Coordinates of C-alpha atoms and ligand atoms in Angstrom, one line a residue:
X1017 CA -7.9 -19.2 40.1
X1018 CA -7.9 -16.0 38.5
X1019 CA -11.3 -15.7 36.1
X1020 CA -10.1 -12.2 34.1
X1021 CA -7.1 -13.4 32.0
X1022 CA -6.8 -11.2 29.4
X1023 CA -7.2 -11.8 25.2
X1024 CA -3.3 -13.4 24.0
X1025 CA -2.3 -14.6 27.7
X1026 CA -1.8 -18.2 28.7
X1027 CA -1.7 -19.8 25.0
X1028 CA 0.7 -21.9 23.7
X1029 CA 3.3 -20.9 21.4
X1030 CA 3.4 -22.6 18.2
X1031 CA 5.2 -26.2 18.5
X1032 CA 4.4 -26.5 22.1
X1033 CA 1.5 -28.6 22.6
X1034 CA 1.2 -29.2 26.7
X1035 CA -0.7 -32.5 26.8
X1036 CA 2.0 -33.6 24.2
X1037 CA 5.4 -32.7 25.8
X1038 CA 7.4 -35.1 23.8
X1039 CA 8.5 -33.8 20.6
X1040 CA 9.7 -36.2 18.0
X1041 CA 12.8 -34.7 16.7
X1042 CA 13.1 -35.1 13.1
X1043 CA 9.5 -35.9 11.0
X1044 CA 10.5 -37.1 7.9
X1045 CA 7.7 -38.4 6.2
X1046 CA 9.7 -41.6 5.0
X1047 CA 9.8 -42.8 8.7
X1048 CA 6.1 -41.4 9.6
X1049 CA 3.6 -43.5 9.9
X1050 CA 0.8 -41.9 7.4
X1051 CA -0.8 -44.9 5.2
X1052 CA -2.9 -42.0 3.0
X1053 CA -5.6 -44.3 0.6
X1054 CA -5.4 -43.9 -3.2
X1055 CA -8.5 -44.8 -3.6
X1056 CA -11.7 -42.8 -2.4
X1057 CA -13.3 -45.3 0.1
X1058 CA -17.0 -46.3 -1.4
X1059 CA -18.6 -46.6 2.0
X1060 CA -17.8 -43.3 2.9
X1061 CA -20.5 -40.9 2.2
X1062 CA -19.1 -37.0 3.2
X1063 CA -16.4 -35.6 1.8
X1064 CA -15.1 -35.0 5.9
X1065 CA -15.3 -38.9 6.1
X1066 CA -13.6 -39.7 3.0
X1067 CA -10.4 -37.8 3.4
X1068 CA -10.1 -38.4 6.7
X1069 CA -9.6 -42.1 5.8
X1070 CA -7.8 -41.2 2.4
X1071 CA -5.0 -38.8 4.5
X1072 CA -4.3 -41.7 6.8
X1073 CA -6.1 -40.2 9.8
X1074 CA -8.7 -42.8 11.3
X1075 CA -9.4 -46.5 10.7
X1076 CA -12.7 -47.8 11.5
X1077 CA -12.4 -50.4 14.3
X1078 CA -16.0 -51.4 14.2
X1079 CA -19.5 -49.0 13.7
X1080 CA -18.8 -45.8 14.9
X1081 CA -15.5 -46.5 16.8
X1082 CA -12.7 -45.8 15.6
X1083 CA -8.6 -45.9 15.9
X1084 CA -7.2 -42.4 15.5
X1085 CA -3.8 -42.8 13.3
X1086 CA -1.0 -40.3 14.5
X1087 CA -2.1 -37.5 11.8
X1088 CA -5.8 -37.5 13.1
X1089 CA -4.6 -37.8 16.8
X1090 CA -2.3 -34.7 16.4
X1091 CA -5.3 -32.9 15.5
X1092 CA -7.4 -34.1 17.8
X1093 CA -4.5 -33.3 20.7
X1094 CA -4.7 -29.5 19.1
X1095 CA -8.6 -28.8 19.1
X1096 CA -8.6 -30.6 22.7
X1097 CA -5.5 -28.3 23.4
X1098 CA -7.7 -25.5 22.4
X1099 CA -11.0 -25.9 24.1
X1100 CA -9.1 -26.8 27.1
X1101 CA -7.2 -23.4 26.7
X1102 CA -10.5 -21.6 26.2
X1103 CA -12.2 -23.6 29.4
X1104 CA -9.2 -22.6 31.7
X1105 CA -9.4 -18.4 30.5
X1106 CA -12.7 -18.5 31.3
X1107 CA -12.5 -19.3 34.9
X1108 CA -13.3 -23.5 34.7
X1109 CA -11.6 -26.1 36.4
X1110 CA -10.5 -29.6 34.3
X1111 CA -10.4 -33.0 35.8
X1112 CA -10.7 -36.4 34.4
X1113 CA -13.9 -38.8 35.3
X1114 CA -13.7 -42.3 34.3
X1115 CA -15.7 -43.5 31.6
X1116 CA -16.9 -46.5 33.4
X1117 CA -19.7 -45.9 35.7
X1118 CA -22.2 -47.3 38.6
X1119 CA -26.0 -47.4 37.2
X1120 CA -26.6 -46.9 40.9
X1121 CA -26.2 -43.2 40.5
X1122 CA -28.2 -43.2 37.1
X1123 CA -30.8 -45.1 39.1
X1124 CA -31.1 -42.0 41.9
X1125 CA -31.5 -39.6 39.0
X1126 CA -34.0 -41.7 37.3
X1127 CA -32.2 -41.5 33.8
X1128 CA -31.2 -45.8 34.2
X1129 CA -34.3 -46.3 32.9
X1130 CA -35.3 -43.1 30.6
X1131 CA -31.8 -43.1 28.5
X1132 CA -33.3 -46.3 26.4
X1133 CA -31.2 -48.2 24.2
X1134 CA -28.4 -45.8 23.6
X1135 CA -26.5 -46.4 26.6
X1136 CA -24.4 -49.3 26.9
X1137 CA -24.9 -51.3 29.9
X1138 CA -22.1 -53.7 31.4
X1139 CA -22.5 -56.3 34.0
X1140 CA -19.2 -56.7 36.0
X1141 CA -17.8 -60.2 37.5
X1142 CA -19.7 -59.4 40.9
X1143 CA -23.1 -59.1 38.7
X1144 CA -23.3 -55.1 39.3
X1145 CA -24.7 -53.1 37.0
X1146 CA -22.4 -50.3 34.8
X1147 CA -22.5 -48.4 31.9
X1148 CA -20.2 -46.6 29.8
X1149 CA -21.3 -43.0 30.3
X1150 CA -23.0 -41.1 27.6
X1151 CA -22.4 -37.9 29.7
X1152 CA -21.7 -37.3 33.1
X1153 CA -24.0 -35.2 35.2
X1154 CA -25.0 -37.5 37.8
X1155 CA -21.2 -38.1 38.5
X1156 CA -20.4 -35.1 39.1
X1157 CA -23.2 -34.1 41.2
X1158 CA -22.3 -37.0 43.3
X1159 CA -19.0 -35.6 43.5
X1160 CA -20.1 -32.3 44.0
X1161 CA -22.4 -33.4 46.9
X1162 CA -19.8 -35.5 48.9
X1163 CA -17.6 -32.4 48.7
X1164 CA -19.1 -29.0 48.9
X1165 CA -22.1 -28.1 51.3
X1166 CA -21.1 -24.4 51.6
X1167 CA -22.5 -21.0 49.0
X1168 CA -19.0 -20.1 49.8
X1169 CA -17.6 -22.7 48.0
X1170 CA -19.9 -21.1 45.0
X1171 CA -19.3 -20.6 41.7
X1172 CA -17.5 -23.4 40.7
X1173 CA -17.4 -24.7 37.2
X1174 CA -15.9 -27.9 36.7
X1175 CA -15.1 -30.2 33.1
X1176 CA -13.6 -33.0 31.5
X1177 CA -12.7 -33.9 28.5
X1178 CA -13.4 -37.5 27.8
X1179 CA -14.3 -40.3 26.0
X1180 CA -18.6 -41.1 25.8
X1181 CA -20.4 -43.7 24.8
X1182 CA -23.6 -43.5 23.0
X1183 CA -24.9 -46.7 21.0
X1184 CA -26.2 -44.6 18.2
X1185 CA -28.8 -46.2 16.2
X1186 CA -27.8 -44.9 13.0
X1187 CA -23.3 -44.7 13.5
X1188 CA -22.3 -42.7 10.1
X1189 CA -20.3 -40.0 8.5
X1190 CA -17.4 -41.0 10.3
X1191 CA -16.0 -39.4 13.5
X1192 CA -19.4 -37.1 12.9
X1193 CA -21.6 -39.6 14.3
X1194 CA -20.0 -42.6 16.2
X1195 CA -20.9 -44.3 18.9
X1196 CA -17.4 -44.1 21.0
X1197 CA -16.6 -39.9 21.0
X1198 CA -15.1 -37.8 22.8
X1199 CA -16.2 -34.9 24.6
X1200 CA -16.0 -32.0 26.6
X1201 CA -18.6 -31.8 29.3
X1202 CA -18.6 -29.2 31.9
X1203 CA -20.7 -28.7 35.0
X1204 CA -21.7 -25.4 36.7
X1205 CA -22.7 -25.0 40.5
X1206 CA -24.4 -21.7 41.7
X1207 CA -26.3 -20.7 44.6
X1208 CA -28.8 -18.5 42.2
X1209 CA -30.8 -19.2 39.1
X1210 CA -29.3 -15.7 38.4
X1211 CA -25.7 -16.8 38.7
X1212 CA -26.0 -20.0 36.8
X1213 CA -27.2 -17.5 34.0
X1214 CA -23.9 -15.9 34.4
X1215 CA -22.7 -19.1 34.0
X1216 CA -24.3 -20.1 30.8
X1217 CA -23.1 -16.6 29.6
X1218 CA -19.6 -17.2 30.2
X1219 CA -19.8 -20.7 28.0
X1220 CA -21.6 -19.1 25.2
X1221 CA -18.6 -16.5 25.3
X1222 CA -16.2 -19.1 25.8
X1223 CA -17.5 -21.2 23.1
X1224 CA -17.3 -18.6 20.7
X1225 CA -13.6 -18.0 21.1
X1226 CA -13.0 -21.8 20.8
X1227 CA -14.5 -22.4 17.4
X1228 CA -13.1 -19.0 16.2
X1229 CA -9.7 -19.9 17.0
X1230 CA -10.3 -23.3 15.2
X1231 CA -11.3 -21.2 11.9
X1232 CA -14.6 -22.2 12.6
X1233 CA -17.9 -20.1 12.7
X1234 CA -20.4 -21.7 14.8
X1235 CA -23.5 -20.2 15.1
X1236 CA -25.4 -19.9 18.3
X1237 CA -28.8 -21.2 18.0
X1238 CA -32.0 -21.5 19.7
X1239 CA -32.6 -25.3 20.7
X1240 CA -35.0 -27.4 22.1
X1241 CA -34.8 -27.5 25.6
X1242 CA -37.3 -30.6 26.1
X1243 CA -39.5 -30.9 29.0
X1244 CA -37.2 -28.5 31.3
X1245 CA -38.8 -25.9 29.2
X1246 CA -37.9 -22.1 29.2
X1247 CA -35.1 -20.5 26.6
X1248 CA -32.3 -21.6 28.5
X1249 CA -30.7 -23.7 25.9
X1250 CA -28.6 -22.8 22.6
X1251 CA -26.6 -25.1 19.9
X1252 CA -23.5 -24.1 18.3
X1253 CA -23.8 -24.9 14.6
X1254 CA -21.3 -24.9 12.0
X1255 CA -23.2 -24.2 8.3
X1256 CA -22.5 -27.3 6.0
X1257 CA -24.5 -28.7 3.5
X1258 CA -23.9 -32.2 4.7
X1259 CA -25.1 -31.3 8.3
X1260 CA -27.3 -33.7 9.9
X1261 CA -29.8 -30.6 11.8
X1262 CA -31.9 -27.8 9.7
X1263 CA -31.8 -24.6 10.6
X1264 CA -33.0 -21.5 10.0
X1265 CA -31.7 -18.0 10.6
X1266 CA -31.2 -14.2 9.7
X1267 CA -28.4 -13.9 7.0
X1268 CA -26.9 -11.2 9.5
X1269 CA -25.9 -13.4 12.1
X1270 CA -22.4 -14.9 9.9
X1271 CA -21.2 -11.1 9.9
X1272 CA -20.6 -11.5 13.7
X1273 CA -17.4 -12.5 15.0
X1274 CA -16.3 -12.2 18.3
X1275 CA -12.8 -11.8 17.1
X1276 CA -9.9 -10.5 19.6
X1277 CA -11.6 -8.6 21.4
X1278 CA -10.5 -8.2 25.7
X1279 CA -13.1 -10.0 27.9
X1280 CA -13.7 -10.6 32.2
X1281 CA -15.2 -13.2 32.5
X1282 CA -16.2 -11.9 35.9
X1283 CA -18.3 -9.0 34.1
X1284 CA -21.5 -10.2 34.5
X1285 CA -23.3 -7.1 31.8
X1286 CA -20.1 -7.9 29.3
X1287 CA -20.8 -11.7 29.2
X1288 CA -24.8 -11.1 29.2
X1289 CA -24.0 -8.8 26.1
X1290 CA -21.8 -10.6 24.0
X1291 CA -25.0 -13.2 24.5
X1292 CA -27.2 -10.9 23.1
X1293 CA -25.3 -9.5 20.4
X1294 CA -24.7 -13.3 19.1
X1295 CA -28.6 -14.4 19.8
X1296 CA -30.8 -11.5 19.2
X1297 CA -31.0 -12.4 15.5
X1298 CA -33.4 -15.6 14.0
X1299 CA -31.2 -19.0 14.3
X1300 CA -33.0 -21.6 15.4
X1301 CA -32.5 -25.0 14.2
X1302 CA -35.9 -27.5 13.2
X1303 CA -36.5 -28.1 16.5
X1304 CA -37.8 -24.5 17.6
X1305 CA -38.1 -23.0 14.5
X1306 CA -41.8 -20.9 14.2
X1307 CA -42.6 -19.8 11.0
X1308 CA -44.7 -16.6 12.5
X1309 CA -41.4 -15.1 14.1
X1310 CA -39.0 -15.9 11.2
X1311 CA -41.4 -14.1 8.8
X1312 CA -40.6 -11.0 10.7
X1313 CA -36.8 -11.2 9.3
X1314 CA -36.3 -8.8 6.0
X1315 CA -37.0 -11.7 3.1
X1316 CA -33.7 -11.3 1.6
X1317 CA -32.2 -12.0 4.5
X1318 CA -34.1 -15.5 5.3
X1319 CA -32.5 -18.1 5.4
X1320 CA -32.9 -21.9 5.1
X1321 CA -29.7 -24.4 5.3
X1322 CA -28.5 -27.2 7.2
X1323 CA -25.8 -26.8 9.9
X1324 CA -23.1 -29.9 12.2
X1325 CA -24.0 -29.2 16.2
X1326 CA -20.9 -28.6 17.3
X1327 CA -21.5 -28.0 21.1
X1328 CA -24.7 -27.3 23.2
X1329 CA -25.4 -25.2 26.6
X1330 CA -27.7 -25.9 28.8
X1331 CA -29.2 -24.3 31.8
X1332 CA -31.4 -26.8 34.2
X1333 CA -31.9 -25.6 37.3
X1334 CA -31.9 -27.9 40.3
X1335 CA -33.0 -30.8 38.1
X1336 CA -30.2 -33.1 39.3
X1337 CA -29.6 -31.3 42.6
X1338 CA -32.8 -32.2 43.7
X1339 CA -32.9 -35.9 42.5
X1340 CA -29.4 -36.6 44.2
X1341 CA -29.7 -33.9 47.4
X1342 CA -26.6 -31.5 46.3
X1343 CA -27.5 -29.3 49.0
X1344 CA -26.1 -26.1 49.9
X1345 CA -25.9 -24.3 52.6
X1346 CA -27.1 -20.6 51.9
X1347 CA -25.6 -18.3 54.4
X1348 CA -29.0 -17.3 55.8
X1349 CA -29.3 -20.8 57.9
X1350 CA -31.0 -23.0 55.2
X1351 CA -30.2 -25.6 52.8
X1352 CA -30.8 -24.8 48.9
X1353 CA -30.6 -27.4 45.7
X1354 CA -27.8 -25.8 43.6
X1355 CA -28.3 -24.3 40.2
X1356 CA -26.6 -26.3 38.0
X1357 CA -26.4 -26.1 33.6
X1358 CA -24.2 -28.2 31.6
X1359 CA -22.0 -27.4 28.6
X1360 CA -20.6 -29.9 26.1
X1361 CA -18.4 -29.7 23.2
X1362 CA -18.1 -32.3 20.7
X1363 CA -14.3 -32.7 20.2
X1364 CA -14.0 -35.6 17.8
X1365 CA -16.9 -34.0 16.0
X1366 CA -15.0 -31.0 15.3
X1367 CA -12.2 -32.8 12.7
X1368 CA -15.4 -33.4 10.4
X1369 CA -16.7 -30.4 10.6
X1370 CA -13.8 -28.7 10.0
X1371 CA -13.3 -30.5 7.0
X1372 CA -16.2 -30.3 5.3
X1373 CA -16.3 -26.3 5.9
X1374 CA -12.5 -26.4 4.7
X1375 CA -11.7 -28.4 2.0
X1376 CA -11.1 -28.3 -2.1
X1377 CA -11.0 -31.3 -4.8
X1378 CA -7.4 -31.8 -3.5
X1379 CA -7.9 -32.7 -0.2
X1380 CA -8.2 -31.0 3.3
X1381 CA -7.7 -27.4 4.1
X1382 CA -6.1 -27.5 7.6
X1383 CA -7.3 -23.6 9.2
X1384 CA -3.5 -22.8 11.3
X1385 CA -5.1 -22.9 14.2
X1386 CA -5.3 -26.7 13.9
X1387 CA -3.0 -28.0 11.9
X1388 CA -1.4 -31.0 12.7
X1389 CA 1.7 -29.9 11.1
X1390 CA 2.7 -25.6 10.4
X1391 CA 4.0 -26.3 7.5
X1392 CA 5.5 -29.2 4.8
X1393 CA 9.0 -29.4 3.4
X1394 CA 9.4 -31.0 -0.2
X1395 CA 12.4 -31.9 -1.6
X1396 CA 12.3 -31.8 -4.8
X1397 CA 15.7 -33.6 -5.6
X1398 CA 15.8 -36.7 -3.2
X1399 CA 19.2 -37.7 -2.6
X1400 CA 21.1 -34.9 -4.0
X1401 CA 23.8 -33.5 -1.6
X1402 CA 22.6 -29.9 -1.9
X1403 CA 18.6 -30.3 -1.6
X1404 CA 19.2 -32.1 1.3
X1405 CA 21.2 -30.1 2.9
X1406 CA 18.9 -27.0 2.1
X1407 CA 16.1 -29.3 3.7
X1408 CA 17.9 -30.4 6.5
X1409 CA 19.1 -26.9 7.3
X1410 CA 15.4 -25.5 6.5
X1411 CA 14.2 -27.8 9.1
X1412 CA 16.3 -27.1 11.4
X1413 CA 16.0 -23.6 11.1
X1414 CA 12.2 -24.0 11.2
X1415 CA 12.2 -26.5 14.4
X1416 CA 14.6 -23.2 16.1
X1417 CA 11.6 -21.4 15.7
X1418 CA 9.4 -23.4 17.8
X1419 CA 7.4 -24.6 14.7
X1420 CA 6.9 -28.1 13.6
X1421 CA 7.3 -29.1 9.9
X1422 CA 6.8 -32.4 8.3
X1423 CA 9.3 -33.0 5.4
X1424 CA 8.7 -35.4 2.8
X1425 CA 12.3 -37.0 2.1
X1426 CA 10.4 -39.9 0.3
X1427 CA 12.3 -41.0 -3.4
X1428 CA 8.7 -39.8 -4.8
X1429 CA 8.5 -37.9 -8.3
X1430 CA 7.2 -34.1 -7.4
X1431 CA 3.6 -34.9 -8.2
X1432 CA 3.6 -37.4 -6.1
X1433 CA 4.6 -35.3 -3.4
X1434 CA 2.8 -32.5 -3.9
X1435 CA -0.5 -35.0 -4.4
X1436 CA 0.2 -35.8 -0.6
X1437 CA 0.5 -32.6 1.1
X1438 CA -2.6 -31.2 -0.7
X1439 CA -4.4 -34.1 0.7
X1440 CA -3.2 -33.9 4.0
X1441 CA -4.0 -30.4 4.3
X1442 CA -1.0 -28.4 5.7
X1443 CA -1.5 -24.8 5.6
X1444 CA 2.0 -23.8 4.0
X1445 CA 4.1 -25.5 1.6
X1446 CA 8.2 -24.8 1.4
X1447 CA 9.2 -26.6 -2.0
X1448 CA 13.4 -27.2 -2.4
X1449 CA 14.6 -27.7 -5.8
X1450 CA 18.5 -27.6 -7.1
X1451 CA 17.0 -24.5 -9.6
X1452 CA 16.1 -22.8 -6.8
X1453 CA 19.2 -23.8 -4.8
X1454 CA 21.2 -21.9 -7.6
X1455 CA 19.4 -18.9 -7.7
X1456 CA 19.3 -18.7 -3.4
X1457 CA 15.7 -19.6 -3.6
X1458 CA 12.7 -21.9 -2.1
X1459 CA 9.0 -21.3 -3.3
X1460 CA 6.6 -21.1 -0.3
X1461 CA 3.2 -22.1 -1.2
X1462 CA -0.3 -21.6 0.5
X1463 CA -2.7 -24.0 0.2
X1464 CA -6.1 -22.4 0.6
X1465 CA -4.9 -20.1 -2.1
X1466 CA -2.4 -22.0 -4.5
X1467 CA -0.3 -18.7 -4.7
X1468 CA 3.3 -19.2 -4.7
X1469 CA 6.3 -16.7 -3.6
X1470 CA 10.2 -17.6 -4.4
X1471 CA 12.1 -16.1 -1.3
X1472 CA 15.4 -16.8 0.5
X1473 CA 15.2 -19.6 3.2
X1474 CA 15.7 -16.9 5.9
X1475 CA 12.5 -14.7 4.7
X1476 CA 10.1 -18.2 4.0
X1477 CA 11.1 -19.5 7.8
X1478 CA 10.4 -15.5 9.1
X1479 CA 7.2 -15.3 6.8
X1480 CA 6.0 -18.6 8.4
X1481 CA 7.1 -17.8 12.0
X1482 CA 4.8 -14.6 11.7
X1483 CA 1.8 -16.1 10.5
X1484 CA 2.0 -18.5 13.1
X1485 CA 2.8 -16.1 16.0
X1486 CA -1.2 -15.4 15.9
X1487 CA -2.2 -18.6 16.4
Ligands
ATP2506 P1 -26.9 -35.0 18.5 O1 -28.2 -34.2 18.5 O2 -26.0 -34.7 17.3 O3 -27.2 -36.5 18.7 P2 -26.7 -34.4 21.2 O4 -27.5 -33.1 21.3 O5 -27.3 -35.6 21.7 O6 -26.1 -34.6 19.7 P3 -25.0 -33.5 23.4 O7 -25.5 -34.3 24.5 O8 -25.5 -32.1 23.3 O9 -25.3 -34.2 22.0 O10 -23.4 -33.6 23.3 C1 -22.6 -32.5 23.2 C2 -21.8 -32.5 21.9 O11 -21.2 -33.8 21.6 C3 -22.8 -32.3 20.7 O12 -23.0 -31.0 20.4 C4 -22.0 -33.0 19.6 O13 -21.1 -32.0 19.0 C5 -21.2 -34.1 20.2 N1 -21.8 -35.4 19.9 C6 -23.0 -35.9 20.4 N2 -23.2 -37.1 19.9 C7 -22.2 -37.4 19.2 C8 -21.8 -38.6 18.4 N3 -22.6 -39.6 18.3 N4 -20.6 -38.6 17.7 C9 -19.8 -37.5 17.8 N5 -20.1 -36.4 18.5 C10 -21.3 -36.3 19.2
MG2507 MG1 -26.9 -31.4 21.8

């Protein structure tokens, strides 16, 4: 696999979704499935929670597990679409483990017994013990053992992106905290402690393009790395006042952006200093926090706030590769542990945390790179000859261009209409009235800003085309 793909190369276009390749040909709201809530839900206690179950996007099934509707699994499809986008450029390799696993493997790491009451253990018809994984580092090192045993088989970096398990004490805020979530968890092998620093680099970079794309700024911060020890270990944290981890940090860091900038992910020195560019400023979270250091930032730059852990790396040595003998030979006639680290992303986290760092009184704010829709069509004349046939020709025109609009052809009043699509979140708004059919017209709207622009059909399908051709 080639490792140095260049900024722009191997995305999708807009409307083609590769883990989705069938497209549903004409969604008209009045045949979509999108049971949005009138009323704001009383148990729900974050504004992320709340209108994700008032746009129609998750029902609870019971604590902390829920059923994603189609809106909230066409986002969730895009932001795994993304990371798994992100994991590829950098160099990694996906698979799929189950989710199911032998406690005999748990048992050789030690962790059957040290993971406690948050993992869920299941006794199968022969009386063997299982458990639905939390994470999945001793299955791939078994993997990894039964397979490789050469340094020439080294670097590898392998991930999934799968459902976990965790029987959270405490299940709240939604997909935030549940017990059922999913996740992407990758695993790097190296021959050197040096190389699986590389390694780590290449996540952090790889993470940083990921949220980006997602309109997200996620802040890399200094975490507790528990009794492994050492400063091996950052989390990515998205600033929100409803964020579950305080942190602390030097106002400077949120100028950064890694933006679209070319990287080789084979540089070792580039990787190693994007790292420091994004970590040689305070950002620790509660954990690591000292008081002595962070007095040394300029006071008016200090800062104090709470942040959503939106992804962790993690550098452990031969931890696991001792435990469970994943042996390699080094090319000088001995056997070495491999270094190993391992990198997770929470993906089902991310729709919350995207929501409550984009959102207004109205509803959700979708950022394009997400949206489950590019764009809504209203009509504001139901079942008038020529509104229709603006709409219909709109979304065709629209669809020819590869993007995917949702038209709302519902016999609704205008409010009504437009009540829904701020809710739901899309990013652009096309309204179709008759006045406007008169005049040549349609008003495209943005909903982060409320602006509004009369244009011909032509320009508002190029205008949207073009914003979306980033993305
Ligand atoms: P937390 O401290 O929030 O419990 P963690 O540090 O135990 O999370 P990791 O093992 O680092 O979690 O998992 C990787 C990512 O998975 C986390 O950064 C987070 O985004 C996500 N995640 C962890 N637990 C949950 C959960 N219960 N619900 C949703 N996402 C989760
Ligand atoms: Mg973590």
């Amino acid at each position: 696999m080639r490792r140095c793909l260049r900024v722009g190369q191997g995305r999708t276009k807009p409307g083609e979704t590769s883990t989705m390749p069938v497209k549903v040909s004409h969604m008209r709201l009045s045949r979509y499935f999108l049971p949005v809530l009138k009323e704001t839900p009383a148990d729900a206690q974050i504004v992320s929670h709340r209108l994700m179950l008032r746009a129609g996007m998750i029902k609870q099934a019971s604590a902390g597990i829920y059923s994603w509707l189609p809106l909230g699994y066409k986002v969730l499809r895009r932001i795994e679409q993304i990371v798994h986008e992100e994991q590829v450029r950098a160099g990694h390799i996906p698979m799929l483990m189950p989710t199911l696993q032998s406690a005999d493997l748990w048992r050789e790491s030690g962790r059957y017994d040290d993971y406690g009451e948050e993992m869920l253990r299941i006794t199968d018809r022969h009386g063997r013990d299982m458990l639905y994984g939390p994470t999945n580092e001793e299955l791939i090192t078994d993997i990894f053992r039964s397979n490789v045993g050469s340094y020439k088989d080294l670097p590898l970096t392998l991930y999934h992106i799968q459902w976990k398990f965790r029987d959270e004490i405490r299940p709240r805020f939604g997909v935030m905290r549940g017990r059922e979530f999913l996740m992407k968890d990758g695993y790097n092998f190296d021959l050197t402690k040096e190389d699986a620093l590389h390694a780590y680099n290449r996540h952090l970079v790889s993470y940083l393009r990921t949220y980006e794309r997602m309109g997200l700024q996620a802040i890399p911060m200094r975490a507790d790395s528990g009794p492994i020890g050492g400063d091996n270990t950052h989390e990515f944290l998205v600033l929100a006042e409803t964020g579950e981890s305080e942190v602390f940090y030097d106002s400077a860091i949120t100028d950064l952006r890694f933006g679209d900038r070319a990287i080789d992910y084979d540089d070792v020195a580039q990787c190693q200093g994007v790292l420091e560019e994004f970590t040689s400023r305070y950002a620790r979270t509660d954990e690591t926090h000292d008081e002595a250091v962070f007095a040394n930032v300029p006071e008016e730059r200090r800062r104090t706030a709470r942040g959503i852990e939106v992804g962790q790396i993690f550098y452990f040595g031969t931890k696991y590769s001792e435990a469970m003998g994943a042996l390699v030979d080094d090319g000088k006639g001995g056997k070495v542990p491999v270094h190993m680290g391992s990198h997770g992303i929470g993906v089902s986290r991310l729709l919350g945390a995207i929501i409550e760092a984009s959102h207004d009184e109205k509803g959700i704010i979708w950022p394009e790179g997400v949206t489950p829709f590019h764009c809504g069509i209203v009509n504001l004349r139901q079942g008038d000859s020529g509104t229709d046939g603006a709409c219909d020709a709109l979304y065709a025109a629209l669809t020819a261009r590869g993007l995917e609009p949702l038209y709302d052809d519902r016999e609704e009043r205008a409010g009504a209409k437009f009540a829904t699509m701020d809710l739901i979140g899309l990013p652009w708004r096309v309204t179709v009235g008759p006045r406007g059919i008169e005049k040549g017209v349609v008003e495209l709207t943005s909903r982060r800003t409320g602006d509004s622009e009369e244009m011909s059909m032509e320009s508002a399908v190029d205008r949207i085309a073009g914003i979306y051709s980033d993305f």
